[in-house]
Short mmCIF file of C-alpha atoms in Angstrom, two decimals:
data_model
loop_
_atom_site.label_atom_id
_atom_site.label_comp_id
_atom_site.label_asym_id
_atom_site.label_seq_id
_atom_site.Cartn_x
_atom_site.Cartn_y
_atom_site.Cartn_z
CA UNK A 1 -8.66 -40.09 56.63
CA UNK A 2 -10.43 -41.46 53.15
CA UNK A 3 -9.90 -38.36 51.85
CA UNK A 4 -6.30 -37.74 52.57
CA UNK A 5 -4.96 -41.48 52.09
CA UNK A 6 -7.06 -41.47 48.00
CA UNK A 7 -5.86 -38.53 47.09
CA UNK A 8 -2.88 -39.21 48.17
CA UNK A 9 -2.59 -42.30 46.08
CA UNK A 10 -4.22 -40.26 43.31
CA UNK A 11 -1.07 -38.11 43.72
CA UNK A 12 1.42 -40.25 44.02
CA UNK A 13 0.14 -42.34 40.76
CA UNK A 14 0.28 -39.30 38.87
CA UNK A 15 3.85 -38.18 40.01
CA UNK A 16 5.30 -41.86 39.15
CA UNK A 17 3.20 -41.75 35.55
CA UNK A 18 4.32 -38.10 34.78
CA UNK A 19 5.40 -38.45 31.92
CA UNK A 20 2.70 -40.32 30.65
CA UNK A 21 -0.02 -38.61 31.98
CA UNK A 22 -2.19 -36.89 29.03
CA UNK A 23 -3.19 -33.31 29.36
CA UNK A 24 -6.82 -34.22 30.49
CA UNK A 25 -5.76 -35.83 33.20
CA UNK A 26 -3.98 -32.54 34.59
CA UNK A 27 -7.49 -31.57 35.73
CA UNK A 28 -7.79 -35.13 37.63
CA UNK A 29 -5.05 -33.84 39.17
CA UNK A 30 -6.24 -30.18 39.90
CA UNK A 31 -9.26 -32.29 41.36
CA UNK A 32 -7.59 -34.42 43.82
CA UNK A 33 -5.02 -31.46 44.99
CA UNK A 34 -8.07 -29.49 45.64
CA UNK A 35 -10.17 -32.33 47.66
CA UNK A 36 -6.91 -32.85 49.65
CA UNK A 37 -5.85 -29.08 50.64
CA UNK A 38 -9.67 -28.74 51.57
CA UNK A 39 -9.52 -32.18 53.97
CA UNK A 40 -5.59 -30.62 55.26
CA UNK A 41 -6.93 -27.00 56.00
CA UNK A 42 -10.11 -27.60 57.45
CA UNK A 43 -11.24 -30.55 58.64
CA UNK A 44 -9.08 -30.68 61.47
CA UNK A 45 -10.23 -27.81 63.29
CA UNK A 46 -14.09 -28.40 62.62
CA UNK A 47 -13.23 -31.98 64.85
CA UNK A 48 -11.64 -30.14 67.23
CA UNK A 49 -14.51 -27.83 67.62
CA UNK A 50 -17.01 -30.78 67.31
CA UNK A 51 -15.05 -32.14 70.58
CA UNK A 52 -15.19 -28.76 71.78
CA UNK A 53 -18.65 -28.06 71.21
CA UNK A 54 -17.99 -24.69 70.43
CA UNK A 55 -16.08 -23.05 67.66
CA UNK A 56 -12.25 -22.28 68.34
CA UNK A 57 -10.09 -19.50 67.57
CA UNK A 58 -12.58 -17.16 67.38
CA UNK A 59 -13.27 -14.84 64.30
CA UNK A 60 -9.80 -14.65 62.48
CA UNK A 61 -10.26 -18.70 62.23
CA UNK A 62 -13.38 -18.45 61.44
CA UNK A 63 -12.66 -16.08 58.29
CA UNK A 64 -9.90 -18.51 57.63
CA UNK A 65 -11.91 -21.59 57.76
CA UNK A 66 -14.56 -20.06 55.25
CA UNK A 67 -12.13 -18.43 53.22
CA UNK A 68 -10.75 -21.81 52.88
CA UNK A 69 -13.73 -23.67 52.05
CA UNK A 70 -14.86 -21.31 49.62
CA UNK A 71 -11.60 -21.38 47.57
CA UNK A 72 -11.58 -25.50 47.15
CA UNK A 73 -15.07 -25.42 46.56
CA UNK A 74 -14.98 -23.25 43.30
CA UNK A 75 -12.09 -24.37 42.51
CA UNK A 76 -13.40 -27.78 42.49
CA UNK A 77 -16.64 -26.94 40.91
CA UNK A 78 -14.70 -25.39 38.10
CA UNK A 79 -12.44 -27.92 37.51
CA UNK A 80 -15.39 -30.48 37.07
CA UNK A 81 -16.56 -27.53 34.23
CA UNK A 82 -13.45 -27.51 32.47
CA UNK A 83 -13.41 -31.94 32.75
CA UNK A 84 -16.80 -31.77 30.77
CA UNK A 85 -16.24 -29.00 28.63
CA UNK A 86 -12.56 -31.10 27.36
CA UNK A 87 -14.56 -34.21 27.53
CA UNK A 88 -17.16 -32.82 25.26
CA UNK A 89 -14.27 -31.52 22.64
CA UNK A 90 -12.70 -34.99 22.41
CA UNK A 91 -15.71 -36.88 22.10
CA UNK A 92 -17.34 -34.62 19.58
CA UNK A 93 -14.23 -33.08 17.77
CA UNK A 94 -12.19 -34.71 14.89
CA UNK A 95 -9.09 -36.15 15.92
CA UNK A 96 -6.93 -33.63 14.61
CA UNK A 97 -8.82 -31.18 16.92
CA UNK A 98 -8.55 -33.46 20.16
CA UNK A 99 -4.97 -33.04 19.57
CA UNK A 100 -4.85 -29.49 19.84
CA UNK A 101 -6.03 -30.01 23.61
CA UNK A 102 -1.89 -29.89 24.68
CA UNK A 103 -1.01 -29.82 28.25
CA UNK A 104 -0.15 -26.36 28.40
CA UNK A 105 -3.11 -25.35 27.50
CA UNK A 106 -4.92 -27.52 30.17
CA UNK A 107 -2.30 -26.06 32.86
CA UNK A 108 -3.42 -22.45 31.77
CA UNK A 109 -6.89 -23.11 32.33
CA UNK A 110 -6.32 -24.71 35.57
CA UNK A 111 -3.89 -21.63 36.39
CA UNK A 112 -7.11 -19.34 35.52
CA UNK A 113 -9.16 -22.04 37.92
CA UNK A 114 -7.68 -21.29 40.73
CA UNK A 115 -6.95 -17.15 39.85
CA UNK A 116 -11.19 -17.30 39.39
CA UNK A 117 -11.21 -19.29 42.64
CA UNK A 118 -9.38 -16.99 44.93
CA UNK A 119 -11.07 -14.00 43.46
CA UNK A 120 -14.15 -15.33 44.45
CA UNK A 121 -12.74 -16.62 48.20
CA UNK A 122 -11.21 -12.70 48.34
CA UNK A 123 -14.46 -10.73 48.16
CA UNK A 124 -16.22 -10.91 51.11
CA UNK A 125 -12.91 -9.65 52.54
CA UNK A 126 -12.73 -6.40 50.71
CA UNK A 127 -16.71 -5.82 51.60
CA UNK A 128 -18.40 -7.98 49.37
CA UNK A 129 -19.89 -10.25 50.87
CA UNK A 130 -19.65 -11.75 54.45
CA UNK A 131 -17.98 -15.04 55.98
CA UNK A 132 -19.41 -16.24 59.54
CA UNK A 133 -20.37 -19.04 61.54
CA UNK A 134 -22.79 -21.89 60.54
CA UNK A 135 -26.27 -22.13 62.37
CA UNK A 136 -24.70 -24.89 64.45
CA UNK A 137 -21.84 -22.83 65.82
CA UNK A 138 -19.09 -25.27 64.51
CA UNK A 139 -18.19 -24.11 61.11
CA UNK A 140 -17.49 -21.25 59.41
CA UNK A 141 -18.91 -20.49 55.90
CA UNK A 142 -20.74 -17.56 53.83
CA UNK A 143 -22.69 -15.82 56.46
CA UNK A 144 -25.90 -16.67 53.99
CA UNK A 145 -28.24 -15.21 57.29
CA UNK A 146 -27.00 -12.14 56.80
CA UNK A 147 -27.70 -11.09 53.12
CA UNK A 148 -31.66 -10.98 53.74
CA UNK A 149 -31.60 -7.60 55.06
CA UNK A 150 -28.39 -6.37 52.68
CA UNK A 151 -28.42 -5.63 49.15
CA UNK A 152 -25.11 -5.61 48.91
CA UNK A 153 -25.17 -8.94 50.52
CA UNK A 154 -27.53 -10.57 48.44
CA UNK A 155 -26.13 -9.03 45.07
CA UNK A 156 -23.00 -10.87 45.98
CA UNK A 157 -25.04 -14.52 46.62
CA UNK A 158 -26.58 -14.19 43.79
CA UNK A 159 -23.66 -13.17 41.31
CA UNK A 160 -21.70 -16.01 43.33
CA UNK A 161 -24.66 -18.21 43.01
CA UNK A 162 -24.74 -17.86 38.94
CA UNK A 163 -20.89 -17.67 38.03
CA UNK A 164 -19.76 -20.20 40.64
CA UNK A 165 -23.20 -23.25 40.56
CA UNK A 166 -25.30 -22.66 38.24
CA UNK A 167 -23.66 -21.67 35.28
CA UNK A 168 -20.98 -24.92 36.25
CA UNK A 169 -23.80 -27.17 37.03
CA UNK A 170 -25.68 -26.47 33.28
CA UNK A 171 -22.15 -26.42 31.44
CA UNK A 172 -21.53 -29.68 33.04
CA UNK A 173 -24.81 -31.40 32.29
CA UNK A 174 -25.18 -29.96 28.79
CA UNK A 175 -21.79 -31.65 27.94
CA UNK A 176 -22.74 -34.83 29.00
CA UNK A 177 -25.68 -35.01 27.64
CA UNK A 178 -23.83 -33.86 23.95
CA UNK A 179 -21.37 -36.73 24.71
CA UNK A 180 -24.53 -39.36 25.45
CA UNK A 181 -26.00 -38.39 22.15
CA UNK A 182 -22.92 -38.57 20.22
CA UNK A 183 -22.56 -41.92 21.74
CA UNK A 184 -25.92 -42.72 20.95
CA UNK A 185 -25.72 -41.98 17.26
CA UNK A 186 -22.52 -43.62 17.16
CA UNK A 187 -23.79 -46.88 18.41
CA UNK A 188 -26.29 -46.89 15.96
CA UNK A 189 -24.03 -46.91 13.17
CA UNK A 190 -22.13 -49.79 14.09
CA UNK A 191 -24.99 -52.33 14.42
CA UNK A 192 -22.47 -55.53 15.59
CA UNK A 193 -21.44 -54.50 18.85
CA UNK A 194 -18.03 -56.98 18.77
CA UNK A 195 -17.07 -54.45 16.02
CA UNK A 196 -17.10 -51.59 18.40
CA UNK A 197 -13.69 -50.13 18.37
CA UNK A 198 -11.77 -50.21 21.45
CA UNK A 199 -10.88 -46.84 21.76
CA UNK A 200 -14.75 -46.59 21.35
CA UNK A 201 -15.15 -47.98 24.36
CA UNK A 202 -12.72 -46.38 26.04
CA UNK A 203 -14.18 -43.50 25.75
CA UNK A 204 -17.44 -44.19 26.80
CA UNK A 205 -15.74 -45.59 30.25
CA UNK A 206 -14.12 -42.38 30.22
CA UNK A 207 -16.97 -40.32 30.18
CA UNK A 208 -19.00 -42.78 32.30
CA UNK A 209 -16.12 -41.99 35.25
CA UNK A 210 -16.70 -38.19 34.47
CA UNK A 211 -20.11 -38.45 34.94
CA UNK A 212 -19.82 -40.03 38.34
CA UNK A 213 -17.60 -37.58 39.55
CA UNK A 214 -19.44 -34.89 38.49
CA UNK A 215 -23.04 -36.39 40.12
CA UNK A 216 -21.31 -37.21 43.10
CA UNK A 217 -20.36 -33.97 43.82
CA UNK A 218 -23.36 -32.00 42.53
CA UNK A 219 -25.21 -34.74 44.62
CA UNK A 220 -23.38 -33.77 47.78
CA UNK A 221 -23.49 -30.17 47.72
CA UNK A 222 -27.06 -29.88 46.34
CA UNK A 223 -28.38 -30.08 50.18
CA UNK A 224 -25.80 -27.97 51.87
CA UNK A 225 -27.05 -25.35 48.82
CA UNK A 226 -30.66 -25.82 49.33
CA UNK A 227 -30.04 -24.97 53.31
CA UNK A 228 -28.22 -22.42 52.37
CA UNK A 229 -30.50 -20.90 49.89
CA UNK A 230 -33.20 -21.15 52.70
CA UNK A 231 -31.88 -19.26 55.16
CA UNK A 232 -31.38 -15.89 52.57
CA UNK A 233 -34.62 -15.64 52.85
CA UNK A 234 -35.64 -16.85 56.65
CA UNK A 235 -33.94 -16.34 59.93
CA UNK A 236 -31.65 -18.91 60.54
CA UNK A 237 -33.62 -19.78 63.61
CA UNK A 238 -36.34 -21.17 61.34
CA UNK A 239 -34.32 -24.43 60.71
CA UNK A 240 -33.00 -27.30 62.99
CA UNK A 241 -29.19 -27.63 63.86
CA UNK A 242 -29.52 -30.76 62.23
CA UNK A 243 -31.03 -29.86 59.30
CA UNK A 244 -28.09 -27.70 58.93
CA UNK A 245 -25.28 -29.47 60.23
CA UNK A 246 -26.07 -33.01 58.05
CA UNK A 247 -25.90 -31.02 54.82
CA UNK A 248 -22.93 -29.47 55.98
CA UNK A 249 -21.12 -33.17 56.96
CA UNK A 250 -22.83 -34.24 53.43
CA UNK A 251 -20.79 -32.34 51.68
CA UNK A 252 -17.74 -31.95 52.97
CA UNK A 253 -17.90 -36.01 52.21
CA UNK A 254 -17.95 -35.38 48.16
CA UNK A 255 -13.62 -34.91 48.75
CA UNK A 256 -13.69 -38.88 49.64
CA UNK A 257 -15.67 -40.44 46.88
CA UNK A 258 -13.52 -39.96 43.57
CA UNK A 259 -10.72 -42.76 44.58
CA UNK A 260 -13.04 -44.66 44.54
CA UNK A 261 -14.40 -43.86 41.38
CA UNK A 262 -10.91 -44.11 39.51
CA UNK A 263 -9.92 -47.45 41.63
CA UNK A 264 -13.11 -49.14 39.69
CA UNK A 265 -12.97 -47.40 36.67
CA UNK A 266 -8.69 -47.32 36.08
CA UNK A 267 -6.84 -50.48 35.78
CA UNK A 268 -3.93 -48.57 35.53
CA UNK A 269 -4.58 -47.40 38.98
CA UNK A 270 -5.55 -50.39 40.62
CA UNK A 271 -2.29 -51.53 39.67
CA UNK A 272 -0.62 -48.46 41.11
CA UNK A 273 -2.70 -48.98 44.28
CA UNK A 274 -2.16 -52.20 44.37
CA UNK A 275 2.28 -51.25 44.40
CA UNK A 276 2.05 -48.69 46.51
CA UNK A 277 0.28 -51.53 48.82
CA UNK A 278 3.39 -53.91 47.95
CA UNK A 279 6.02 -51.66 48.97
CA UNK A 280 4.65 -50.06 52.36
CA UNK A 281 3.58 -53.80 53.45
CA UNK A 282 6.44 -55.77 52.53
CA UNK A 283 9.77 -55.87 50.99
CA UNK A 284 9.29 -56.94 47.49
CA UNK A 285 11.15 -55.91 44.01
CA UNK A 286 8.91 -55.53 40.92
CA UNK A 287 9.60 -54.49 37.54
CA UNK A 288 7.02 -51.92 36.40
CA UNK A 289 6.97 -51.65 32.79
CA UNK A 290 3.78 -51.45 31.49
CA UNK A 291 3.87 -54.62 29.17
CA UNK A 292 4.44 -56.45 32.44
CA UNK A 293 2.35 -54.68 34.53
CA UNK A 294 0.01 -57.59 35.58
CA UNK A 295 2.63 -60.35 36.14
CA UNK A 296 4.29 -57.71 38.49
CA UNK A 297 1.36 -57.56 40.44
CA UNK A 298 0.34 -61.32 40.42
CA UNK A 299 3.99 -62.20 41.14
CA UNK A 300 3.71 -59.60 44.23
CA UNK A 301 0.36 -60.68 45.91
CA UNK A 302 2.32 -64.53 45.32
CA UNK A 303 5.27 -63.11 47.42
#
């Protein structure tokens, strides 16, 4: 339900500021349509096998189901890349090069995104790799029990394991740390800090909201990967249910946390929120230019 209703308001913020949306914030986007198709296409039948207590459809949903999970994953994780990798270029570039950055190009790469994505969620299907049920018989992922005893198996994990986490997870960290000691340096220079600039400091808030995003999702799948990583190499038998099934819940969580994120970092979409509130509550008019963007609200919550 958190999932859904945020991204939904992430969504329908971005459709009424369209035209004012800058070409980083396409991948924001990307983000929240990804989080939202994973919370539409699987969630509900992992409840209604939790009810069940026993996975339902049998194996064509569970191939589904995992197919499903891998393609938002990676597509997620490589969106979060490309976020850093943009954020890094605008912090670090000269103006004139931050420019270059135009929306097509951002809808290209998130066009290759999800192309790299569903490669990835295809190859198990065509033989490399395997998709089966999790340890606790209610979810369907990468059968990671089975690659132990097949090289083809485990040449897949690990190719999957370095083009689709690791490589991400570095990119993403070595950005942010560029941008922190850019930041740094910067803040040196200017030894007043009233005479900070503001776009200064918009930026850093920027980049602070990128780098919660990124460690709340590298935060929620690092168990569910260190599970998974464990049973390559040991019968699945070797680990609880539980230990299996809370990383599992863990991450599947990471889709709900980035409203949040943008509703504390973005006044712009606190204000949106705070509309969209407005007009499903209550009957009330408001003008929304942005000069009088406050007063619309204020006058609103009055009503």
């Amino acid at each position: 339900i958190l999932t859904i209703l945020g991204n939904s308001a992430v969504l329908a913020t971005a459709v009424k500021r369209s035209s004012l949306l800058k070409s980083p914030e396409l991948l924001t986007v990307n983000l929240a349509v990804a989080d939202i198709g994973m919370a539409l296409s699987m969630y509900p039948l992992a409840i209604a096998s939790a009810w069940n207590h026993a996975w339902l459809g049998g194996d064509a949903s569970c191939v589904y189901y995992a197919l499903m999970g891998f393609l938002f994953g990676v597509c997620s994780m490589m969106t979060l890349c490309a976020m850093a990798v943009i954020r890094f270029l605008v912090t670090s570039s000269a103006k004139s090069n931050g420019n270059k950055i135009t929306k097509n190009t951002v809808c290209i790469l998130i066009a290759f995104i999800w192309l790299y994505s569903l490669l990835w969620a295809i190859l198990p299907l065509v033989g490399w790799g395997y998709y089966g049920p999790e340890p606790f018989g209610i979810s369907c992922t990468i059968a990671w029990s089975k690659f132990h005893n097949s090289s083809n198996g485990f040449s897949f994990i690990l190719s999957m394991f370095l083009l689709c986490t690791v490589l991400p997870a570095l990119t993403i960290i070595a950005c942010y740390l560029g941008i922190a000691w850019k930041v740094h340096k910067a803040y040196q220079e200017i030894q007043n800090v009233d005479r900070i600039p503001n776009a200064a400091k918009l930026e850093k808030k920027l980049t602070l909201m990128a780098v919660l995003i990124s460690v709340g999702f590298l935060s929620s799948w690092t168990p569910y990967a260190a599970a998974s990583f464990w049973s390559i190499f040991n019968s699945s038998d070797s680990l609880q249910p539980v230990v299996t099934l809370l990383p599992c819940l863990f991450a599947k969580s990471s889709t709900a946390y980035n409203p949040f994120i943008y509703y504390v970092f973005s006044k712009t979409f606190r204000c949106e929120i705070k509309r969209l509130q407005c007009c499903c509550g209550c009957r009330v008019h408001y003008f929304g230019s942005d000069n009088s963007a406050d007063n619309a609200v204020s006058t609103m919550w009055g009503g």
